[in-house]
Structures are given as structure tokens and as C-alpha cells.
Amino acid sequence: MFDNLDFDVIRRSLPYLFLDGMSFTLMLTGLSALGGLIFGTLIALMRLSGYKLLGRIAGLYVDFMRSLPLVLVIFWFYFLVPYIGQWLTGASRPIRVGAFTSSLVTFIMFEAAYFSEIMRAGIQSISKGQPAAASALGLTYSQSMRYVVLPQAFRNMLPVLLTQTIVLFQDTSLVYVLSIPDFLGAASKVAQRDGRLVEMYLFAAAVYFVISCVASYGVRRLQARIAIVR
Amino acid sequence: MIEISHVNKWYGPTFQVLKDCTTSVAKGEVVVVCGPSGSGKSTLIKCVNALEPFQEGQIILDGIKVNDPKTDLPKLRARVGMVFQHFELFPHLRIIDNLCLAQEKVLGRSHEEAVAKGNKLLERVGLTVHANKYPAELSGGQQQRVAIARALAMDPIAMLFDEPTSALDPEMISEVLDVMVDLAHEGMTMMVVTHEMGFASKVAHRVIFMDKGEIVEDAQKTDFFGSPRSERAQKFLSKILSH
């Protein structure tokens, strides 16, 4: 069955697959997770702020993002961002936005919706006595959040945040709709150029599988360690 | 120092937790607040540093009106120490960092200054060797002593204690009370919600008895323990002193 397969194509394309493709995928994953966490924390704080209007806006945003297929958001954003940029800057023509910037903005906004729910649960898991003690010492609301509540919420939620990041790592492959050479995009380019679809897609699947599995195992070990500290 | 006058507080539209509470604490005075659970004593003490808002009346703390919207609450709270029933140390920070956080962020002290002050207070409560541990590694009594040290690090003009020993195992209560007795003897202004009548009879100047949101009795210590005027206070005392 494997007679007419040529696995040497993988070896020949390794530098391209990893140096170009995988480094793009990892960079997109890392930056999106970081941006999504920051933006998501802000959304969570808005929802918990006690100001009804702010909370409502944040809630609508989260529901909106979670009700759309990611691939559609990526697609739409790529076409919309130039016009939004034009509108914001008042330029005469749509601004040029690279595929990387566009997909990064998309992932940050999309992931923020998910990260915000995780951070919201994390903040709510901190007993009311903690911010009360911080206030009693004279810390302001923002100081109490920054030095007392958020560090604990982040630590408690770290395993969940990392698991979500592993999902994000797999989801970044959807940028193929913008024909960006991320890891999957690179593999698919080689596959089509050399007519080696089966080999390349098998290899790509194996790589995603191994990385995600190892990362998940790492998260489980971390979870056990955090449980002991607490 | 602390003037509480005609304070009324409701939870929701109908449930009144504080009913026309009026009392005061003079500089250097130690006042014990007692009463059955649900009587509003913790709520009253939390109103003093505005951790709990109230709808009517006023509280004046060292000349500053607590319930004035223009009052800078964080600044006001920084001047009053508070100790909680469940310690509320920050579990993600080492003991010494628990003592330094507010000194640095609120009072603007340098890290060295804060550490020096923190170490001095840890020595005072007898916990110097634990400076680099995390709160979870300490016993309840030790954690509460750290909490007292943390409040003292801010050089407070008064200290509020909200049932500081109720969450402790019996054998740890005295180590915390000893620290509080020392404080009282040094002339610290203190308002203490507690059921520890031994502590009250030893160091309190006055005892306030609350029931159902009202201050039923506000008397000098000797009068209170000698002959409480109200029937409710008599009943309460006979219950907790009978064992």
C-alpha cells in the first residue's frame, strides 16, 4: 500500500516547514494568547465592574464572538480591517494590512472572548475577603486588582488558560483561508507542488498531534504542582 | 477618634441590619463589641472604615467624615488597621511581602524601609523565622499574628478587629490575644468584635452589647460585667459565661 509513497519529500522540505511554517504558527499562537489574555482580562473586569452598561457591552461582545465560526471571522476581518483602518485614520483609500497583522488582530479579538470567561471564573474564585483586606490596607481598586486579585486568579486558572492556548495552536491552522504559509499552509504548498498530498498531510497531522500531546501532558503536571502549592 | 451617630443600614429594601447606632471610641480607648451572631456587630465595625456602605447617619473618623462622597477612602482606610476573622493574608505572597505591599504601594516607602519595618513587626509578634514562608505554611494563630503585624506596618491611628479569634483552634487563641493585650497596654485605640469575655474584662474600657442591629447596652466594663441593665445582655452573658 505504501509502495508508491515518497517520504523523502518530508526530509527535503523540513527547513521550509519548520523555519518558515512552524515559526509563523508559534509566533501567531504566542502573540494571540498574550494579546487575548490582556484584552480578555479587561473584558472580564468590565463584566465584573458593577457598571451595568460596561458589563452589558462586554457580555454582548463575548456572546457575539462565541456565536460565529472562527473561519468566518478570519475571513471577514481580512476584508474589513483595511476599511476600518481607513475609517479610523481618515485616509482616502483602504489602508494596506498584511495577512499576518490581520490574522493576529482576529485571533486576539476572538480568543479574548474565551480568555475573558476563564479570567472571569478565576476572579470570581477569589474570596471576597481578599479584595476587602486589600481595601482595608488602603489599596485602590486598581491596585487591589493588580497586586492581589489578578495574580491569584491567573495562577488558579493557568492550567485552563494553557489548555485554551493549545486549542488556539491548532486553530491557527485556519489562516489557510488567507493563503498564509503557517505550518499547515507550508505543508499544503509542498504537497501540491510535488503532488505528495498523503505524505505531507500525514506528517502535518503527526506534528500537530505530538506537540499538542506533549503540551497537554505538561499542563497536567503543572496542574498537579499548583494543587500542592494551594 | 471614632464618632458613630445614628447609623442606619439596610440590606435590600426591607431588611434593616443596623438600627440607629450611636457610640464613640476615644483616643487610646479599647472598646469591645459583643452580641449574638447576626446582631450587626461585624457590619458596624466594617462601616467604620467604609468597607460596608450605610444609608443614614454618619461616622467621623479622626475628624474625617467616612460617608462623605468626597472623602478619599483608600487614604482613610490606610490610616486604620483592620484584622479579619479569616486572616485574609495574600496567599501568593511571602509573609514579608504581605507586610510590605501596602507600605510600598500606599505609603510610598522604599522596599528597604518596608522590609525593615516588616521585620521589626514580625519580631514583635514572634514570627521572624517565618518571614520567607507562604501563608499556607503557617498555623491559623501564626497567620492571624502576621495579619496584625501587616495592619500595624501602616502605623495606624486605630485598629479594628472583626472576630479575630473565632476561626482559630482553641489552643491558638491565646497567642493572638496576647498580642492584642500588649497593643491595648501600649495605648492603641481599638474597637474589637469578639466573644472573648476574658479579653474584654482584662483590657477593655467599655463594652457595647448589640442585638438585632441595635446597640442595647454601651457601658463601662465594670458596669457591664457587674450588672448589665438590659435583660438581653444578661441572658447573653449568662449563656457565654456558664461554661
XYZ file of C-alpha atoms in Angstrom:
473
model
C 0.000 0.000 0.000
C 2.837 2.354 0.820
C 4.795 1.337 -2.275
C 4.280 4.479 -4.247
C 4.697 6.866 -1.320
C 7.796 9.050 -1.141
C 8.542 10.070 2.415
C 11.763 11.713 1.380
C 9.714 14.739 0.360
C 9.278 15.453 4.074
C 13.012 15.424 4.723
C 13.641 17.716 1.786
C 11.067 20.256 2.901
C 11.881 20.199 6.641
C 13.699 23.553 6.720
C 10.834 25.280 4.951
C 8.168 23.557 7.059
C 9.739 24.422 10.394
C 11.781 27.585 9.879
C 9.042 29.315 7.926
C 5.814 27.470 8.694
C 6.143 26.387 12.301
C 7.854 29.591 13.433
C 4.930 31.541 11.965
C 2.409 29.270 13.691
C 4.173 29.533 17.045
C 4.551 33.283 16.778
C 0.885 33.707 15.893
C -0.107 31.398 18.772
C 2.104 33.158 21.297
C 1.172 36.708 20.370
C -2.532 35.857 20.102
C -2.523 34.172 23.508
C -0.747 37.132 25.101
C -2.978 39.731 23.442
C -6.094 37.656 24.057
C -5.209 37.294 27.730
C -4.671 41.034 28.224
C -7.745 42.031 26.240
C -9.770 39.200 27.770
C -8.826 40.268 31.298
C -10.050 43.784 30.517
C -13.353 42.359 29.254
C -13.673 40.222 32.381
C -13.058 43.287 34.558
C -15.706 45.190 32.587
C -18.210 42.402 33.148
C -17.485 42.315 36.871
C -17.197 46.075 37.298
C -20.697 46.615 38.611
C -21.365 49.259 35.962
C -24.349 47.822 34.124
C -23.635 49.406 30.749
C -19.970 48.328 30.674
C -20.960 44.822 31.703
C -23.644 44.667 29.036
C -21.247 45.772 26.293
C -18.638 43.211 27.373
C -21.299 40.479 27.572
C -22.572 41.258 24.095
C -19.042 41.179 22.720
C -18.349 37.764 24.241
C -21.649 36.303 23.034
C -21.130 37.733 19.570
C -17.626 36.306 19.167
C -18.614 32.931 20.528
C -21.574 32.644 18.171
C -19.510 32.917 14.989
C -17.364 30.261 13.326
C -13.715 31.253 13.662
C -13.037 30.719 9.983
C -15.698 33.236 9.073
C -14.295 35.807 11.474
C -10.814 35.381 9.996
C -12.224 35.753 6.519
C -14.329 38.793 7.275
C -11.638 40.503 9.242
C -9.156 40.219 6.448
C -11.516 42.140 4.188
C -12.828 44.524 6.817
C -9.677 45.655 8.627
C -8.408 47.815 5.719
C -11.732 49.684 5.649
C -11.906 50.040 9.443
C -8.349 51.378 9.347
C -9.329 53.836 6.635
C -12.300 54.974 8.692
C -10.226 55.339 11.870
C -7.352 57.232 10.281
C -9.464 59.191 7.820
C -7.277 58.072 4.916
C -8.525 58.427 1.357
C -8.179 54.754 0.476
C -8.312 51.482 2.416
C -5.099 51.034 4.379
C -2.934 48.066 3.483
C -2.836 45.449 6.194
C -0.668 42.376 5.883
C -2.162 38.937 6.262
C -0.172 38.415 9.468
C -1.431 41.595 11.139
C -4.964 40.872 10.071
C -4.925 37.317 11.368
C -3.218 38.400 14.587
C -5.906 41.006 15.273
C -8.588 38.434 14.511
C -7.162 35.825 16.848
C -6.611 38.320 19.657
C -10.212 39.523 19.441
C -11.608 36.031 19.092
C -9.521 34.480 21.860
C -10.224 37.449 24.140
C -13.837 36.294 24.280
C -12.779 32.854 25.538
C -9.971 34.058 27.807
C -12.313 36.616 29.358
C -14.667 33.868 30.502
C -11.764 31.948 32.016
C -10.442 35.035 33.802
C -13.933 35.907 34.981
C -14.235 32.494 36.610
C -10.751 32.961 38.063
C -11.571 36.347 39.572
C -14.827 35.026 40.990
C -12.974 32.117 42.584
C -11.081 34.556 44.846
C -12.926 35.012 48.130
C -14.429 38.442 48.795
C -12.202 38.778 51.840
C -9.109 39.243 49.695
C -10.130 42.490 47.981
C -11.652 43.586 51.310
C -8.300 43.081 53.041
C -6.553 44.934 50.226
C -9.003 47.837 50.530
C -8.629 47.886 54.301
C -4.885 48.386 53.820
C -5.583 51.421 51.663
C -5.021 49.906 48.241
C -7.176 51.403 45.496
C -9.436 49.248 43.330
C -6.884 49.022 40.542
C -4.018 48.274 42.946
C -6.069 45.595 44.644
C -6.831 44.007 41.270
C -3.263 44.267 40.066
C -1.377 43.068 43.132
C -3.882 40.864 44.961
C -6.780 39.535 42.878
C -5.422 39.093 39.335
C -2.177 37.317 40.283
C -4.193 34.752 42.245
C -6.875 34.440 39.566
C -4.190 33.979 36.919
C -2.389 31.339 38.955
C -5.582 29.418 39.679
C -6.591 29.490 36.032
C -3.175 28.859 34.490
C -3.906 25.223 33.505
C -7.163 26.218 31.810
C -5.522 29.167 30.064
C -2.782 26.908 28.744
C -5.272 24.285 27.576
C -7.118 27.011 25.696
C -3.783 28.051 24.189
C -3.250 24.504 22.905
C -6.646 24.719 21.201
C -5.560 28.087 19.811
C -2.365 26.492 18.497
C -4.477 24.094 16.453
C -6.935 26.792 15.422
C -4.221 28.972 13.915
C -4.130 26.489 11.029
C -7.376 28.105 9.852
C -5.382 31.011 8.464
C -5.034 28.816 5.381
C -8.134 30.614 4.073
C -5.906 33.683 3.691
C -3.254 31.546 1.922
C -0.734 32.287 4.646
C 2.155 29.816 4.900
C 1.739 28.768 8.507
C 2.801 25.207 9.295
C -0.224 23.611 7.665
C -0.151 26.116 4.817
C 3.510 25.348 4.158
C 2.870 21.617 4.212
C -0.033 22.002 1.864
C 2.050 24.114 -0.536
C 4.738 21.444 -0.739
C 2.057 18.762 -1.039
C 0.500 20.411 -4.030
C 3.761 21.405 -5.680
C 5.177 17.864 -5.507
C 1.882 16.022 -5.703
C 2.550 14.358 -2.339
C -0.720 15.050 -0.550
C -0.914 11.907 1.580
C 2.652 12.120 2.880
C 2.512 15.810 3.735
C -0.902 15.779 5.394
C 0.001 12.697 7.405
C 3.171 14.365 8.553
C 1.388 17.624 9.405
C -1.186 15.727 11.475
C 1.568 13.851 13.306
C 3.382 17.088 14.162
C 0.237 18.795 15.488
C -0.593 15.663 17.446
C 2.817 15.316 19.074
C 3.137 18.990 20.014
C -0.389 19.205 21.448
C 0.000 15.934 23.346
C 3.301 16.906 24.924
C 1.898 20.327 25.845
C -1.218 18.766 27.393
C 0.943 16.441 29.429
C 2.961 19.430 30.623
C -0.236 21.222 31.653
C -1.386 18.196 33.656
C 1.897 18.084 35.542
C 1.682 21.805 36.207
C -1.866 21.379 37.481
C -0.695 18.775 39.973
C 2.066 21.075 41.176
C -0.273 24.040 41.612
C -2.708 21.855 43.544
C 0.045 21.051 46.034
C 1.084 24.673 46.494
C -2.507 25.668 47.167
C -11.387 59.418 67.443
C -14.339 57.379 66.122
C -17.771 59.016 66.266
C -20.701 56.879 65.157
C -24.023 58.689 65.136
C -27.494 57.456 64.195
C -26.264 54.935 61.642
C -28.973 53.017 59.807
C -28.235 50.353 57.244
C -30.474 48.163 55.167
C -29.735 45.142 53.018
C -32.216 45.431 50.187
C -35.371 47.433 50.654
C -36.669 45.846 53.849
C -34.010 44.095 55.904
C -32.507 46.511 58.406
C -29.141 45.369 59.793
C -28.239 48.475 61.781
C -30.808 50.495 63.703
C -29.897 53.978 64.863
C -26.470 53.024 66.174
C -24.711 55.748 68.123
C -21.471 55.402 70.043
C -17.923 56.643 70.090
C -14.390 55.486 70.763
C -11.968 57.957 72.320
C -8.252 58.061 71.610
C -6.478 55.254 73.429
C -9.731 53.590 74.371
C -10.376 49.863 73.937
C -13.992 49.054 73.162
C -15.280 45.520 72.871
C -18.392 44.901 70.785
C -20.271 41.707 71.550
C -23.642 40.185 70.893
C -25.286 37.130 69.343
C -24.484 36.271 65.734
C -26.479 38.286 63.254
C -26.679 41.217 65.638
C -24.832 43.509 63.228
C -21.618 43.914 65.209
C -19.327 42.948 62.311
C -21.329 45.131 59.964
C -20.978 48.096 62.319
C -17.212 47.749 62.575
C -16.927 47.446 58.785
C -18.882 50.677 58.402
C -16.163 52.469 60.360
C -13.626 52.120 57.538
C -16.310 52.120 54.840
C -15.861 48.510 53.798
C -19.644 48.431 54.148
C -21.726 51.382 52.998
C -24.663 52.610 55.057
C -27.665 54.679 54.098
C -28.305 57.008 57.023
C -26.369 58.692 59.794
C -22.701 59.495 59.869
C -19.363 58.201 61.066
C -16.482 60.558 61.717
C -13.019 59.090 61.927
C -10.296 61.360 63.272
C -12.215 64.398 62.042
C -12.978 62.989 58.582
C -16.499 62.087 57.570
C -16.435 58.487 56.318
C -19.654 58.619 54.328
C -18.842 61.839 52.506
C -18.581 61.079 48.765
C -15.636 63.489 48.606
C -13.606 61.518 51.153
C -10.594 59.724 49.706
C -11.481 56.283 51.046
C -8.231 54.436 50.264
C -6.307 57.158 52.077
C -8.678 56.999 55.029
C -8.544 53.197 55.227
C -4.757 53.229 55.135
C -4.826 55.031 58.491
C -6.988 52.420 60.245
C -5.778 48.880 60.685
C -8.215 46.031 60.274
C -7.923 42.391 61.248
C -10.368 39.882 59.800
C -11.887 36.686 61.108
C -10.266 34.631 58.341
C -6.886 36.467 58.402
C -7.015 37.264 54.669
C -3.289 37.159 54.156
C -2.390 37.239 50.471
C -1.609 33.576 49.735
C 0.550 34.277 46.673
C 2.976 36.471 48.616
C 5.611 35.543 51.187
C 4.972 36.701 54.743
C 7.428 39.587 54.454
C 5.878 40.671 51.138
C 2.433 40.582 52.739
C 3.780 43.143 55.192
C 5.490 45.258 52.538
C 2.881 45.503 49.767
C 0.728 48.293 51.170
C 3.669 50.092 52.782
C 5.236 50.465 49.363
C 2.181 50.932 47.172
C 0.122 53.087 49.513
C 2.594 54.887 51.758
C 5.319 55.068 49.116
C 8.031 53.669 51.372
C 11.123 52.243 49.724
C 11.477 48.473 49.656
C 14.326 48.585 52.186
C 12.325 50.743 54.574
C 9.293 48.472 54.247
C 11.328 45.326 54.829
C 12.999 46.838 57.885
C 9.637 47.849 59.321
C 8.153 44.459 58.438
C 10.972 42.561 60.118
C 10.634 44.661 63.232
C 6.918 43.859 63.460
C 7.487 40.167 62.741
C 9.932 40.110 65.628
C 7.326 41.764 67.775
C 4.750 39.049 67.062
C 7.461 36.399 67.364
C 7.479 35.173 63.767
C 10.831 36.355 62.406
C 11.838 32.862 61.301
C 8.785 32.594 59.043
C 9.459 35.772 57.017
C 10.142 33.903 53.789
C 7.360 31.347 54.035
C 3.976 31.485 52.364
C 0.828 31.981 54.472
C -0.396 28.417 53.844
C 2.702 27.089 55.625
C 1.717 28.802 58.883
C -0.835 27.804 61.518
C -4.009 29.835 61.967
C -2.705 31.573 65.059
C 0.536 32.483 63.313
C -1.355 33.762 60.261
C -3.520 35.976 62.443
C -0.456 37.399 64.164
C 1.004 38.168 60.731
C -2.279 39.872 59.834
C -1.984 42.057 62.930
C 1.634 42.876 62.045
C 0.559 43.706 58.493
C -2.009 46.187 59.796
C 0.493 47.699 62.257
C 3.034 48.194 59.469
C 0.850 51.034 58.205
C 1.277 52.942 61.513
C -2.477 53.073 62.054
C -4.151 55.584 64.347
C -6.677 52.928 65.397
C -7.215 49.198 64.988
C -10.431 47.372 64.145
C -10.709 43.675 64.946
C -13.521 41.643 63.409
C -13.789 38.437 65.457
C -10.033 37.866 65.282
C -10.113 34.572 67.189
C -13.371 32.944 66.063
C -11.766 30.950 63.259
C -8.934 29.653 65.436
C -8.441 26.370 67.210
C -8.705 26.871 70.983
C -5.007 26.364 71.664
C -4.116 29.195 69.280
C -6.461 31.809 70.660
C -4.216 32.955 73.483
C -1.184 33.689 71.280
C -3.326 36.110 69.286
C -4.993 37.621 72.344
C -1.560 38.172 73.942
C -0.537 40.353 71.002
C -3.796 42.277 71.297
C -3.402 42.766 75.052
C 0.098 44.184 74.500
C -1.295 46.558 71.913
C -4.001 47.715 74.283
C -1.474 48.332 77.028
C 0.559 50.479 74.656
C -2.437 52.762 74.303
C -3.647 51.759 70.829
C -7.203 52.827 70.077
C -9.075 49.596 69.455
C -12.540 48.501 68.501
C -12.839 44.753 68.893
C -15.708 42.498 67.897
C -15.209 39.364 69.965
C -16.790 36.809 72.223
C -13.646 36.564 74.328
C -15.022 37.943 77.579
C -11.718 37.249 79.315
C -10.060 39.678 76.929
C -12.869 42.176 77.478
C -12.616 42.051 81.250
C -8.821 42.312 81.122
C -8.230 45.241 78.781
C -11.493 46.773 77.568
C -12.537 50.159 78.863
C -16.066 49.832 77.566
C -18.287 47.057 76.333
C -21.006 47.512 73.723
C -23.696 44.880 73.509
C -25.644 44.606 70.273
C -28.736 42.638 69.398
C -30.825 42.682 66.200
C -28.976 45.669 64.798
C -29.361 47.824 67.876
C -26.850 48.948 70.444
C -28.661 47.637 73.507
C -26.018 48.415 76.045
C -22.987 50.710 75.990
C -21.366 50.651 79.397
C -18.113 50.880 81.302
C -16.603 47.439 81.628
C -17.195 47.108 85.358
C -20.829 48.139 84.995
C -21.349 45.741 82.123
C -19.940 42.685 83.844
C -21.271 43.728 87.257
C -24.863 44.414 86.428
C -25.980 44.696 82.842
C -29.154 46.722 82.751
C -30.882 45.054 79.833
C -32.415 41.629 80.057
C -30.997 40.645 76.664
C -27.433 41.389 77.746
C -27.947 39.448 80.960
C -29.188 36.439 79.027
C -26.310 36.651 76.559
C -23.736 36.897 79.337
C -25.188 34.022 81.317
C -25.071 31.873 78.192
C -21.473 32.516 77.237
C -20.087 32.647 80.761
C -21.803 29.500 82.019
C -19.141 27.226 80.518
